[in-house]
XYZ file of C-alpha atoms in Angstrom:
329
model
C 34.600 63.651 88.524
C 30.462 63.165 88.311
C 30.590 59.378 87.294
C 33.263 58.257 89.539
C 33.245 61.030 92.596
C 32.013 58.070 95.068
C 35.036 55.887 94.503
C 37.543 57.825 94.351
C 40.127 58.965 97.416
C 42.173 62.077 97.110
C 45.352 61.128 98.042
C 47.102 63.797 100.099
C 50.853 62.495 99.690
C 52.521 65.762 98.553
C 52.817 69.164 100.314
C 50.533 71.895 98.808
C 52.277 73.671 95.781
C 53.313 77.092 95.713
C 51.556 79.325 93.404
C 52.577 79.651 89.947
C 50.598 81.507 87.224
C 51.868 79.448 84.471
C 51.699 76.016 86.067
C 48.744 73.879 83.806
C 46.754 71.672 86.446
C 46.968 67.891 85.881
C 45.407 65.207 87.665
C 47.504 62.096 87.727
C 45.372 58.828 89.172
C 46.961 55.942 90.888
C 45.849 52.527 90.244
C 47.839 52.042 93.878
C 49.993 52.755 96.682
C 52.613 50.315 95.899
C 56.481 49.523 95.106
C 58.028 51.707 92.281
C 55.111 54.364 92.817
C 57.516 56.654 95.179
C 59.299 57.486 91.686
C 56.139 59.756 91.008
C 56.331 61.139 94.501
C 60.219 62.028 93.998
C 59.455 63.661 90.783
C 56.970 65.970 92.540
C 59.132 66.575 95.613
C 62.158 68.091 93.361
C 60.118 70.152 91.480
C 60.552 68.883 87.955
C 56.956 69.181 87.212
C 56.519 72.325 87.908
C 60.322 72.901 85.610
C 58.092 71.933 82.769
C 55.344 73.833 83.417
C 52.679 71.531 85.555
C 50.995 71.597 88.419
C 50.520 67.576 88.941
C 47.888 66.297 91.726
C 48.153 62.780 92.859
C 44.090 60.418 92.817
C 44.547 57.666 94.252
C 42.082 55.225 92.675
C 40.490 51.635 94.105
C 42.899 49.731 91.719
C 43.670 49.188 87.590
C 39.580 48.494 87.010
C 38.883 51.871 87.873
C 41.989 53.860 87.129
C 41.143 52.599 83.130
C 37.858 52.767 83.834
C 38.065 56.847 84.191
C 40.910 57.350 81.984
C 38.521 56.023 78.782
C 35.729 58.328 80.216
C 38.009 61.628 79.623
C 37.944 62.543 83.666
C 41.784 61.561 84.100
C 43.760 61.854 81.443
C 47.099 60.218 82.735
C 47.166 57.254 85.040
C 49.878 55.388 86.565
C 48.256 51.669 85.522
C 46.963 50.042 82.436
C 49.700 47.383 81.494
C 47.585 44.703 82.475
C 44.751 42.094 80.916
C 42.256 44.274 81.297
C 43.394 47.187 79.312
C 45.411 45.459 76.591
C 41.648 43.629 76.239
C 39.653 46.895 75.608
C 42.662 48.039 73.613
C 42.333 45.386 71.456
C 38.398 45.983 71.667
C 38.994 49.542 70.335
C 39.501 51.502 73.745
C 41.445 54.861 73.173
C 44.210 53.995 76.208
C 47.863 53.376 75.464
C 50.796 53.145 77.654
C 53.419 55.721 76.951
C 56.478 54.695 79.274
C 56.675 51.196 81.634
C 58.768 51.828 84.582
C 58.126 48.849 86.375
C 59.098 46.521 83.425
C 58.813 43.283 85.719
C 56.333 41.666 88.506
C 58.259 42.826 91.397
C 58.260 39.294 93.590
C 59.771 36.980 95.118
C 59.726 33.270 96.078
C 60.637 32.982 100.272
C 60.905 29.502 101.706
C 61.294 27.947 105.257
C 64.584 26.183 105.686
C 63.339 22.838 105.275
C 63.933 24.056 101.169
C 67.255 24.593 100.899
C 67.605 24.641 97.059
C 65.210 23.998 94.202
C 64.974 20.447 93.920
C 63.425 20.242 97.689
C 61.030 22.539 96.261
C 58.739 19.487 94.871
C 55.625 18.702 96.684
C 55.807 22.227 98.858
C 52.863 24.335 99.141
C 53.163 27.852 97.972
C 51.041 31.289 98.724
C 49.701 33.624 96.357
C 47.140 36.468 96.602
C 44.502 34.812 94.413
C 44.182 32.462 91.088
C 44.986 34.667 87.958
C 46.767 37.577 89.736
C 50.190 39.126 89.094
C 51.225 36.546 92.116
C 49.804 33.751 90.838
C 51.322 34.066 87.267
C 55.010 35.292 89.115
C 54.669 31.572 91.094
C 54.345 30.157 88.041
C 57.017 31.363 86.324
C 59.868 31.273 88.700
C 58.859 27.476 89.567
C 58.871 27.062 85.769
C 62.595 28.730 85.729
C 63.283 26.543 88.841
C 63.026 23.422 86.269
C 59.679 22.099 88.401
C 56.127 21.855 86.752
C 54.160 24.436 88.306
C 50.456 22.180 87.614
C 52.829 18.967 89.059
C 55.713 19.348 91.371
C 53.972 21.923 93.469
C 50.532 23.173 95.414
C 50.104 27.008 94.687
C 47.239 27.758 97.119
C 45.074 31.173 97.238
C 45.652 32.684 100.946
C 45.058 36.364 100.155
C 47.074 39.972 100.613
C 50.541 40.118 101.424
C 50.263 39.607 105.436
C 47.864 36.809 105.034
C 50.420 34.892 103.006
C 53.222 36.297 105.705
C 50.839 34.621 108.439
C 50.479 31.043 106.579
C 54.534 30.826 105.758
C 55.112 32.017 109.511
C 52.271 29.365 110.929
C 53.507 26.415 109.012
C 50.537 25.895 106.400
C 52.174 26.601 103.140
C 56.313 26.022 102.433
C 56.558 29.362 100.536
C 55.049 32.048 99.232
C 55.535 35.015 96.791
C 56.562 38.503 98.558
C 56.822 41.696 97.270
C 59.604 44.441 98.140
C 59.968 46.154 101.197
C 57.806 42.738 102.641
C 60.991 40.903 101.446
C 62.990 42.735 104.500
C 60.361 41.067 106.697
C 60.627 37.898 105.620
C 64.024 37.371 106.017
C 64.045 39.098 109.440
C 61.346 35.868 110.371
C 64.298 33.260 108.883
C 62.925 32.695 105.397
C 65.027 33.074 102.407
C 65.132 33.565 98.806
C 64.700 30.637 96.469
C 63.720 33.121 93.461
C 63.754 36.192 92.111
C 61.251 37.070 88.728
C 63.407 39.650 87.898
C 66.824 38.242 88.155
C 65.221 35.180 86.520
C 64.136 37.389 83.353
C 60.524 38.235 83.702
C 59.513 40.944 81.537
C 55.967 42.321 82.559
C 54.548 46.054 82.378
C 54.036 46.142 85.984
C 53.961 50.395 86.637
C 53.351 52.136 83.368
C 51.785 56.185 82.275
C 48.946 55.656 80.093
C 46.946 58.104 78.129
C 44.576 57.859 75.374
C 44.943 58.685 71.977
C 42.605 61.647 72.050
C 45.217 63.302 74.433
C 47.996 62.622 72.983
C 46.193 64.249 69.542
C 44.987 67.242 71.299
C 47.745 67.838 74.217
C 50.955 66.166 73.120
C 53.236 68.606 74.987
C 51.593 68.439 77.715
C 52.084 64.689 77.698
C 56.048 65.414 76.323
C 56.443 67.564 79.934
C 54.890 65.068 81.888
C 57.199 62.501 80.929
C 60.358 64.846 80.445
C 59.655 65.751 84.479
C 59.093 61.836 84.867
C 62.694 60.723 83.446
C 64.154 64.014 85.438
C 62.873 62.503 88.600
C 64.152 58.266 87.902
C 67.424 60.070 87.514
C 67.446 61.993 90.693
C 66.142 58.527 92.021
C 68.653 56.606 90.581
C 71.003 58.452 91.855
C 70.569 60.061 95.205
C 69.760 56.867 97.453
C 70.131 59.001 100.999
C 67.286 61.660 99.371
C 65.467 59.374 97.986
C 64.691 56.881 100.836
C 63.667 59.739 102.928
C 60.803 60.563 100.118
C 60.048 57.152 100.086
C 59.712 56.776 104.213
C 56.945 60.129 103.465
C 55.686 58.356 100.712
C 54.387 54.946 102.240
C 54.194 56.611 105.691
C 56.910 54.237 107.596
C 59.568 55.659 110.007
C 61.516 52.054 109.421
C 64.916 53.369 107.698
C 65.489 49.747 106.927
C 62.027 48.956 104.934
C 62.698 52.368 102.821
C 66.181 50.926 102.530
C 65.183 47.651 101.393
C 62.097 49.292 98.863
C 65.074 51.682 97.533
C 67.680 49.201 96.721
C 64.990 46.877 94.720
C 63.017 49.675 92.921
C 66.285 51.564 91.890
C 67.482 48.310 90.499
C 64.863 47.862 88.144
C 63.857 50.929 86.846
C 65.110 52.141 83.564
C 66.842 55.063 83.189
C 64.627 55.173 79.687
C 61.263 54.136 80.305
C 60.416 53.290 76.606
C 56.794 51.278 77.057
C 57.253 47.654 77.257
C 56.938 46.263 74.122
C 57.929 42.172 75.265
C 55.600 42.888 78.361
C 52.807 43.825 76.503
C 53.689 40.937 74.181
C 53.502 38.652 77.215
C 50.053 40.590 78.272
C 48.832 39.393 74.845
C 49.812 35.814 74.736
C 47.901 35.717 78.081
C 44.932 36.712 76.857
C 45.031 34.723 73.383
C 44.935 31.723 75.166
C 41.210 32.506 75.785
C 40.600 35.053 73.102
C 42.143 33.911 70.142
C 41.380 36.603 67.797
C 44.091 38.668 69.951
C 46.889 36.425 68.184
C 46.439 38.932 64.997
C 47.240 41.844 67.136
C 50.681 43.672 66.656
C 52.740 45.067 69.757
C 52.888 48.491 67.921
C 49.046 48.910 68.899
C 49.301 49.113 72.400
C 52.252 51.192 73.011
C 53.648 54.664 71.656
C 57.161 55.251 72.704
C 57.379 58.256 70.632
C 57.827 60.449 73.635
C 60.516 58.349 74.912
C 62.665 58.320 72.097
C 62.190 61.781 71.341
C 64.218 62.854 75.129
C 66.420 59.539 74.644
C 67.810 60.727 70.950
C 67.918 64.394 71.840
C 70.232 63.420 74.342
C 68.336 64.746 77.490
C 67.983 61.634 79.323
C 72.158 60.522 79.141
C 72.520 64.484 80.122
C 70.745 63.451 83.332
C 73.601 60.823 84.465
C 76.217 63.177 83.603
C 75.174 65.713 85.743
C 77.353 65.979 89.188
């Protein structure tokens, strides 16, 4: 890892692995530590990776810039990342990256209020939190206001207060009305008396939020290595899907929380919106596109088909293996 050895964190989340002779070595890096992620970490812990033949290390990266950044430079070749602006942009530019599954296939946030909004239409004039203008927040605000029937630019202030607890602190002190939260920080929120005005995923928001990318020159050159790697992944959303008791106690390991309750509440979201078949998002990356042909208009030529391959996918989804999963007692 020569070029990016001084940013980079190895991210001790899993147990060491037993020996295994025939076990290839792959590096997987994280863009984050964040909601949806523990599917990765349940994947390991059951041992489908090793079941097709890898020996998958977690890298936990300092966010999407970086994770892309070393995926085009060859030293990862798989990241969990790459759905956003950024690497639909160098994409389009004629970067080798391309998503191969989205399983995160929303923004996973919320819009908590005090009580003096009981409903949408007291929403107008309130003051609501987001991370920072032109994040994932900001454009979630938008949209559920938008689906609210209120005019984001108009009927409302959206004001940049920072990271999750910094919004937490300015809903609990008074100095913004609402603000967008994130699962398990939803448990919090209500446990402080706010409540849900909005969900972005109930409300239809299609986004590729958690994705596996590769590049091209991978997929040429290793294709079954990338075919295991995502025949292990869909192995371990099933046993997610479907063992909640297991699963929450990866997920308490996972973000390092003895609360039963905030594994509970991460659980029930997560395993809500994660697709049994985690085909790559074509409408998100449609929604990517628009975003960035509003500045770069040249991007209105480009086709969905360029940014994804869902080959992989449908190869396990029409060979049956995935609906085998389910069936399974």
């Amino acid at each position: 890892m020569k070029h990016a050895a001084a940013g980079l964190l190895i991210c001790l989340l899993c147990p060491p692995s037993l020996p295994a002779q025939s076990q290839k070595p792959l590096l997987l890096g994280l863009a984050s530590i964040s909601g949806g992620i523990e599917t990765l970490y349940v994947t390991k812990k059951i041992g489908a990776f090793k079941r097709n033949g890898l020996d998958v290390e977690f890298l936990l990266l300092q966010g999407g810039s970086q994770a892309l950044q070393v995926l085009l430079s060859g030293e990862i070749k798989l990241i969990s990342g790459g759905g956003g602006t950024a690497a639909q942009r160098a994409r389009f530019k004629g970067a080798g990256n391309v998503l191969v599954a989205t399983y995160t296939p929303t923004m996973p946030y919320s819009l908590y209020v005090n009580g003096k909004i009981p409903d949408a239409k007291r929403l107008k004039g309130a003051k609501i939190a987001i991370s920072r203008f032109g994040s994932s927040s900001d454009f979630a605000a938008r949209f559920m206001v938008t689906r609210l029937g209120l005019d984001p630019a108009k009927d409302v202030t959206i004001m940049q207060i920072g990271n999750q607890r910094e919004r937490m602190i300015a809903l609990l002190s008074g100095s913004v009305d609402g603000s967008v939260v994130d699962a398990p920080n939803t448990l919090i929120a209500r446990q402080q008396g706010f409540f849900e005005l909005a969900d972005a995923s109930k409300l239809g928001l299609t986004y590729p939020h958690n994705n596996i990318a590769t590049t091209d020159r991978f997929i040429r050159e290793e294709a079954q290595t990338v075919f295991g790697f995502l025949r292990a992944f869909v192995e371990g959303i099933a046993f997610y899907r479907t063992h909640k008791a297991e699963s929450i106690q990866m997920i308490k390991e996972f973000l390092r929380v003895s609360d039963n309750a905030i594994a509970e509440e991460a659980y029930d979201y997560y395993s809500r919106i994660t697709p049994a078949k985690p085909y790559p998002s074509a409408e998100g990356v449609r929604g990517v596109l628009e975003e960035i042909a509003v500045s770069e208009p040249a991007v209105k030529t480009a086709k969905v088909e360029q940014f994804i391959d869902g080959s992989f996918i449908a190869k396990l989804d029409q060979s049956g293996f995935i609906d085998g999963l389910y069936k399974k007692k």
